[in-house]
Amino acid sequence: MIRQNLLLAAWMLALTLIASGQEVDPRVRLIASKLRCPVCQNESVADSQSELSAQMRTLIRDRLAAGETEDQIVGYFVSRYGEWILLEPPRQGVLWLVWLAPAVALLGGAALVIAYLRRSVRPRAH
Amino acid sequence: MIALLGTGSLLLALVCAVAGLGVLIRGHRRDGPRGLTRGYRAAIGMFTGVSLAVVAMETALIGFDFSIRYVAANVNRVTPLLFRIAGLWGALEGSILLWVWILSGLTVLVAQLYRSRHPTFLPYVLSVLFAIATFFLALIVGPANPFTRLAVTPLDGVGLNPLLQNHLLMAVHPPLLYLGYVGFSVPYAFAMGTLLSGRHRDEWTTLTRRWTLVAWTALTAGLFLGARWSYDVLGWGGYWAWDPVENAAVMPWLVATAFIHSSMVQARRQLLRTWNLGLIIVVFLLTIFGTFLTRSGVIASVHSFTQSLIGPLFVAFLCVATLVSLGALFWRRRQAPEGGFDSPLSRETMMLINNLILVTMAFTVFLGTIFPLVVEVATGAKVTVGPPFFDHMVGPLGVLLLLAIGTGTALRWGRSGRDDLRKLGALAAAAVATTGGLAAAGVHSSTALIALGATVFVALAQVTEYARGALAHRAATGEGLLASVGALFSINPQRYYGYLTHLGLVVAVAGIIASQSGRIEVQGHLAVGETIQVGAYTLRLESLEALVGADRIVVAAPLAIGILDATAQAGTARSSGDVDILRPSENFFRQSRTPIATPAVRSTWRDDLYVALLAFDPKEQSAVVRVVISPMVSWLWAGGAIMVAAGVLALWPTRGR
Amino acid sequence: MADSRTVMPRHPLPWAWIGMAAAVIPLLLVLASGLRRDPRALPSPLVGRLAPPFDLQLFSGGRLRSAELRGRLVVLNFWASWCVPACTDEAPALQTIWEKYRAKGVTVVGVNIQDREAPARAFIQRFGQTFPAGVDPRGLISIDYGVYGVPETYVIDRSGRTVYKYAGAVSEDLLAPVMAPLLKTR
């Protein structure tokens, strides 16, 4: 009984098992953590347990073994999925906006605070 | 029958809300207090209607009434009772029903509490609450009706998303989050009442302080429980992923925290009136936006998108609420004489700066959340703004915020003197020294050191305040030191529970920094009887077990845990023997193809050993496990508990002044 | 507390108001227009470029290499047997397209991904599919084509260029207008 259930469950998982195997190479994890799992909702390829992510990790491992660099591998995924696959928007073009806007908001806000303080600070009356 | 009763009750509630709105607007011109009495009755009618609908929905969920589409989609024959009850907030329609229920309850409470004391102010406040309720009631009477029936009654339902029914927290986390969300409608209604009536410009913040605190505490609890839920269920060993749903909850929290501080400045200095009104308006709009974001799927996932009227209606409501609120704010911008600051070197100035940082944080989270949508609408390209972005941007802002909290606590209201600056210097020196000690003790990451230094600075600043207050109290009364510290809380609850909240935050932040920077993760393939070593732990796979339950098959991989002897030589490391057994498992739910992992955790104050079962092979009797060691994760939960406890204690009626 | 030094506010920071209006209104417009976009129309960087070559291990035995399909219009469909209802919806349409357009130079190719062999074979049987179908056990082809989920369909022209991508269930009505101009140019 127990063995049958285990087999049933394992049948569902067989491929995942083969694909994920042992990932001892920290470079695989580093690259995978920069990529978005396409079938998940906000998980990286490194963290996701989906089959596609497992396949992607295997692919990263194989390409590293074939001598490719991190940039080449990331570039390959971008060429297939577009910039969407990058968890962090690249610092280029209009995407600079999202990187700079918080700093601009902080500095602009600081200017407003200073303006407000200059207007509202009163020297002590007595 | 149940469906009819439910829809009927909701219609009744909608009629009451519209009638209440009408009576109050008319009464404002003619009837005076009589209008208010009618408005109160309308509130009770609305609450009764929604309560009946909630009872009807729960009856249907508990009794497996699959003729109702919502029940069929969220419950099946094997769903346990607790999750049938929790099915009310498992999907869009039910969540909105819960939303309205809380809102109508709060409306009755507001009407009851302020009827005799504020007869001229209350009609404005109630009108705003009725207007909000009208929108949500219209939504669930119309396009999001939870009582819609199916043409053919299925024999069994689909069942709740397994991710949602794999943990008990699912039963409490969403209602708390919603209490937080909806709770901010009350201070918002008071703020709008102030704007519409043109009076009560300082009164409203004092009147709503407790309401704000209730909502803030509930939202804080909801956030921490949500983090705990993802830690316990999602299986990757983390607790926060900057998911749009999480962002939707943290944005109003940040702005509300800013509001709590700046309203203190208004209470003391009659300053920042427009700013405070603006903040609470933004909080309210963010709660609506959050509900929309969470439930419409416009950002969360392309696949949950539904082509219904709900999305456009939400956007329309958001537009109307934004334009009316900000329009009213602009219209009343020149209100009355304002107070002034004595000196830029004061606690109120630091609160201004903390407001700036908190609002910038909220803005950053907001920008990151909607940026993909903006880019797509503008250029058609799809981009992702994921966790690394938020970590990079919010992290430094968080350190700045800590510095502002510490400095603000050390400075005094009005004008700080030379002794305050000396104290500040001493605190900074102590923080730097502690940081040096941590570096010597083996913390290498410079970002972690800077953040920990800021944390220590804040903690010392709070402790100093307690010490100063207690010493002064002892000198005055002769009570013991501990009794004096206790006495502080009843002398000035707002201040000293506030410091306690800061301490809770510090504990939580220390947990976040340590667990983020000191995380070790290993994936191992183990045969039964094999051992791997991760950090100072050894894990030996004992066996593979399978259990058949009503709604799922569970496969577990019990692992015997040993702790390496710290004194042993490297290589000849010897385990101290098995100290624990962890049983990570996979759940194969009937209705779902992908298994849901239940990770096992061994938690100590020092670190968490977190094990998730990723895959297994019954023929080879082996398993693939993910082992994560994160230092000090339990501090995060402890810090959250302190923050929530401080909020609850500050609210406790007998302790109030 | 008792602070009697009060001042009438001057016009309070007008730029803040203008900035706020300038930020809020476009935001609301973005939200509104965000609702109208079609979430299924995922842009693929592959469209307009040469399609990645593939080497498919067929269920019927043997292999199918993309080079052998040069000169034919290829409808490349990624599917899985567990993907219900989208894959089951489009399965008959794919077979129809194969039967109708085969003589005109169209080859439908099915790539089974993230699946097990037995249910995949049963799926093909159930819908009586006769076009070449194979399995991509390590996900190499699906990653090469940038597949997000199932089903996804690519149209590759006679020169081997990707011209169209669709995520979701396809139908004859959807693909016929895409194929028609490609079949004319010869």
PDB file of C-alpha atoms in Angstrom, chain A residues 1-3 5-10 12-13 16-17 20-23 29 33 36 41-43 46-49 51 57 83-89 91 94-95 97-103 105-106 109-110 113 116-117 119-124, chain B residues 234-236 241-243 271-272 300-301 338 340-344 349 352 356 360 363-364 367 371 375 382-389 392-393 397 400 415 519 521 523 525 546 548 553 555 586 588 593 597 614-619 621 624 626:
ATOM      1  CA  MET A   1       0.000   0.000   0.000  1.00  0.00           C
ATOM      2  CA  ILE A   2       2.582   2.509   1.127  1.00  0.00           C
ATOM      3  CA  ARG A   3       4.935   1.471  -1.586  1.00  0.00           C
ATOM      4  CA  ASN A   5       1.509   5.426  -3.079  1.00  0.00           C
ATOM      5  CA  LEU A   6       5.147   6.269  -3.084  1.00  0.00           C
ATOM      6  CA  LEU A   7       5.418   4.987  -6.623  1.00  0.00           C
ATOM      7  CA  LEU A   8       2.411   6.974  -7.697  1.00  0.00           C
ATOM      8  CA  ALA A   9       3.824  10.118  -6.233  1.00  0.00           C
ATOM      9  CA  ALA A  10       7.271   9.417  -7.545  1.00  0.00           C
ATOM     10  CA  MET A  12       4.781  12.504 -10.950  1.00  0.00           C
ATOM     11  CA  LEU A  13       8.148  13.683  -9.769  1.00  0.00           C
ATOM     12  CA  THR A  16      12.098  16.756 -11.580  1.00  0.00           C
ATOM     13  CA  LEU A  17      14.341  14.426  -9.674  1.00  0.00           C
ATOM     14  CA  SER A  20      17.515  18.913 -10.343  1.00  0.00           C
ATOM     15  CA  GLY A  21      19.965  16.281  -9.188  1.00  0.00           C
ATOM     16  CA  GLN A  22      22.744  17.755  -7.194  1.00  0.00           C
ATOM     17  CA  GLU A  23      23.623  21.331  -7.824  1.00  0.00           C
ATOM     18  CA  ARG A  29      22.729  29.233  -8.226  1.00  0.00           C
ATOM     19  CA  SER A  33      18.938  33.651  -8.974  1.00  0.00           C
ATOM     20  CA  ARG A  36      12.769  34.851 -13.357  1.00  0.00           C
ATOM     21  CA  GLN A  41       4.538  34.096  -9.882  1.00  0.00           C
ATOM     22  CA  ASN A  42       7.542  36.039  -8.707  1.00  0.00           C
ATOM     23  CA  GLU A  43      10.106  33.349  -8.004  1.00  0.00           C
ATOM     24  CA  ALA A  46      17.047  29.261  -8.326  1.00  0.00           C
ATOM     25  CA  ASP A  47      14.184  29.116  -5.817  1.00  0.00           C
ATOM     26  CA  SER A  48      11.458  27.615  -7.945  1.00  0.00           C
ATOM     27  CA  GLN A  49      10.540  23.964  -7.731  1.00  0.00           C
ATOM     28  CA  GLU A  51      10.025  21.496 -13.799  1.00  0.00           C
ATOM     29  CA  ARG A  57      19.274  25.014 -13.976  1.00  0.00           C
ATOM     30  CA  GLU A  83      14.481  41.350 -20.741  1.00  0.00           C
ATOM     31  CA  TRP A  84      11.417  40.073 -18.949  1.00  0.00           C
ATOM     32  CA  ILE A  85      13.469  37.101 -17.747  1.00  0.00           C
ATOM     33  CA  LEU A  86      15.811  39.325 -15.723  1.00  0.00           C
ATOM     34  CA  LEU A  87      14.622  39.748 -12.163  1.00  0.00           C
ATOM     35  CA  GLU A  88      16.404  43.071 -11.958  1.00  0.00           C
ATOM     36  CA  PRO A  89      15.638  45.528 -14.746  1.00  0.00           C
ATOM     37  CA  ARG A  91      20.268  49.765 -16.137  1.00  0.00           C
ATOM     38  CA  VAL A  94      13.981  54.041 -20.086  1.00  0.00           C
ATOM     39  CA  LEU A  95      14.678  51.461 -17.421  1.00  0.00           C
ATOM     40  CA  LEU A  97      13.884  55.621 -14.643  1.00  0.00           C
ATOM     41  CA  VAL A  98      13.024  52.965 -12.103  1.00  0.00           C
ATOM     42  CA  TRP A  99      16.549  53.078 -10.696  1.00  0.00           C
ATOM     43  CA  LEU A 100      16.794  56.844 -10.466  1.00  0.00           C
ATOM     44  CA  ALA A 101      13.272  57.861  -9.494  1.00  0.00           C
ATOM     45  CA  PRO A 102      13.561  56.823  -5.808  1.00  0.00           C
ATOM     46  CA  ALA A 103      16.759  58.856  -5.397  1.00  0.00           C
ATOM     47  CA  ALA A 105      12.126  61.478  -4.880  1.00  0.00           C
ATOM     48  CA  LEU A 106      14.326  61.369  -1.787  1.00  0.00           C
ATOM     49  CA  GLY A 109      11.561  65.526  -0.778  1.00  0.00           C
ATOM     50  CA  ALA A 110      14.606  66.630   1.183  1.00  0.00           C
ATOM     51  CA  VAL A 113      11.595  69.541   3.884  1.00  0.00           C
ATOM     52  CA  TYR A 116       9.398  73.965   4.806  1.00  0.00           C
ATOM     53  CA  LEU A 117      11.733  74.146   7.791  1.00  0.00           C
ATOM     54  CA  ARG A 119       9.765  78.876   6.485  1.00  0.00           C
ATOM     55  CA  SER A 120       8.468  77.443   9.727  1.00  0.00           C
ATOM     56  CA  VAL A 121      11.362  77.668  12.156  1.00  0.00           C
ATOM     57  CA  ARG A 122      10.828  80.717  14.371  1.00  0.00           C
ATOM     58  CA  PRO A 123      13.500  82.062  16.651  1.00  0.00           C
ATOM     59  CA  ARG A 124      12.565  81.804  20.286  1.00  0.00           C
TER      60      ARG A 124
ATOM     61  CA  LEU B 234       6.516  28.053   0.116  1.00  0.00           C
ATOM     62  CA  GLY B 235       9.557  25.903   0.776  1.00  0.00           C
ATOM     63  CA  TRP B 236      12.395  28.147  -0.360  1.00  0.00           C
ATOM     64  CA  ALA B 241       9.611  37.952  -1.926  1.00  0.00           C
ATOM     65  CA  TRP B 242       8.350  41.455  -2.831  1.00  0.00           C
ATOM     66  CA  ASP B 243       5.375  39.840  -4.473  1.00  0.00           C
ATOM     67  CA  LEU B 271       1.892  71.949  12.066  1.00  0.00           C
ATOM     68  CA  LEU B 272       1.676  69.699   8.998  1.00  0.00           C
ATOM     69  CA  ALA B 300       0.245  39.679 -10.176  1.00  0.00           C
ATOM     70  CA  SER B 301      -0.063  37.214 -12.996  1.00  0.00           C
ATOM     71  CA  GLU B 338      -0.119  77.188  11.698  1.00  0.00           C
ATOM     72  CA  GLY B 340       6.099  76.864  14.015  1.00  0.00           C
ATOM     73  CA  PHE B 341       9.256  74.946  14.863  1.00  0.00           C
ATOM     74  CA  ASP B 342      11.512  76.211  17.626  1.00  0.00           C
ATOM     75  CA  SER B 343      14.639  74.716  16.170  1.00  0.00           C
ATOM     76  CA  PRO B 344      15.627  72.419  13.319  1.00  0.00           C
ATOM     77  CA  THR B 349      12.225  67.747  12.650  1.00  0.00           C
ATOM     78  CA  LEU B 352       9.587  65.112   9.363  1.00  0.00           C
ATOM     79  CA  LEU B 356      10.281  61.718   4.070  1.00  0.00           C
ATOM     80  CA  THR B 360      10.084  57.497  -0.296  1.00  0.00           C
ATOM     81  CA  PHE B 363       6.986  55.328  -3.386  1.00  0.00           C
ATOM     82  CA  THR B 364       9.854  52.994  -4.313  1.00  0.00           C
ATOM     83  CA  LEU B 367       7.099  52.311  -8.485  1.00  0.00           C
ATOM     84  CA  PHE B 371       6.721  49.854 -13.346  1.00  0.00           C
ATOM     85  CA  VAL B 375       6.671  50.182 -19.399  1.00  0.00           C
ATOM     86  CA  LYS B 382       7.702  43.392 -20.913  1.00  0.00           C
ATOM     87  CA  VAL B 383      10.127  43.827 -18.054  1.00  0.00           C
ATOM     88  CA  THR B 384      10.388  42.386 -14.585  1.00  0.00           C
ATOM     89  CA  VAL B 385      11.087  44.280 -11.409  1.00  0.00           C
ATOM     90  CA  GLY B 386      11.969  41.521  -9.001  1.00  0.00           C
ATOM     91  CA  PRO B 387      13.257  41.080  -5.457  1.00  0.00           C
ATOM     92  CA  PRO B 388      16.860  42.189  -6.177  1.00  0.00           C
ATOM     93  CA  PHE B 389      15.627  45.640  -7.195  1.00  0.00           C
ATOM     94  CA  HIS B 392      18.895  47.236  -3.446  1.00  0.00           C
ATOM     95  CA  MET B 393      16.599  50.225  -3.150  1.00  0.00           C
ATOM     96  CA  LEU B 397      16.491  53.655   2.780  1.00  0.00           C
ATOM     97  CA  LEU B 400      18.593  55.874   6.777  1.00  0.00           C
ATOM     98  CA  ARG B 415      14.758  72.493  20.982  1.00  0.00           C
ATOM     99  CA  ARG B 519      22.127  32.296   4.794  1.00  0.00           C
ATOM    100  CA  GLU B 521      21.724  26.843   1.233  1.00  0.00           C
ATOM    101  CA  GLN B 523      20.743  20.882  -2.059  1.00  0.00           C
ATOM    102  CA  HIS B 525      20.733  13.927  -2.841  1.00  0.00           C
ATOM    103  CA  ALA B 546       3.809   7.737   2.735  1.00  0.00           C
ATOM    104  CA  VAL B 548      -2.874   8.613   2.667  1.00  0.00           C
ATOM    105  CA  ILE B 553      -1.207  11.815  -0.139  1.00  0.00           C
ATOM    106  CA  VAL B 555       5.232  11.655   1.400  1.00  0.00           C
ATOM    107  CA  GLU B 586       5.383  16.753   0.000  1.00  0.00           C
ATOM    108  CA  PHE B 588      -0.122  15.635  -3.301  1.00  0.00           C
ATOM    109  CA  ARG B 593      -0.852  18.542 -10.239  1.00  0.00           C
ATOM    110  CA  ALA B 597       5.896  21.036   0.107  1.00  0.00           C
ATOM    111  CA  LEU B 614      12.171  18.476  -3.302  1.00  0.00           C
ATOM    112  CA  ALA B 615      12.026  15.008  -4.823  1.00  0.00           C
ATOM    113  CA  PHE B 616      12.388  11.360  -3.934  1.00  0.00           C
ATOM    114  CA  ASP B 617      12.830   8.002  -5.559  1.00  0.00           C
ATOM    115  CA  PRO B 618      11.115   5.052  -3.876  1.00  0.00           C
ATOM    116  CA  LYS B 619      13.032   2.484  -5.931  1.00  0.00           C
ATOM    117  CA  GLN B 621      15.088   4.844  -1.526  1.00  0.00           C
ATOM    118  CA  VAL B 624      16.597  15.309  -2.770  1.00  0.00           C
ATOM    119  CA  ARG B 626      16.953  21.581   0.200  1.00  0.00           C
TER     120      ARG B 626
END
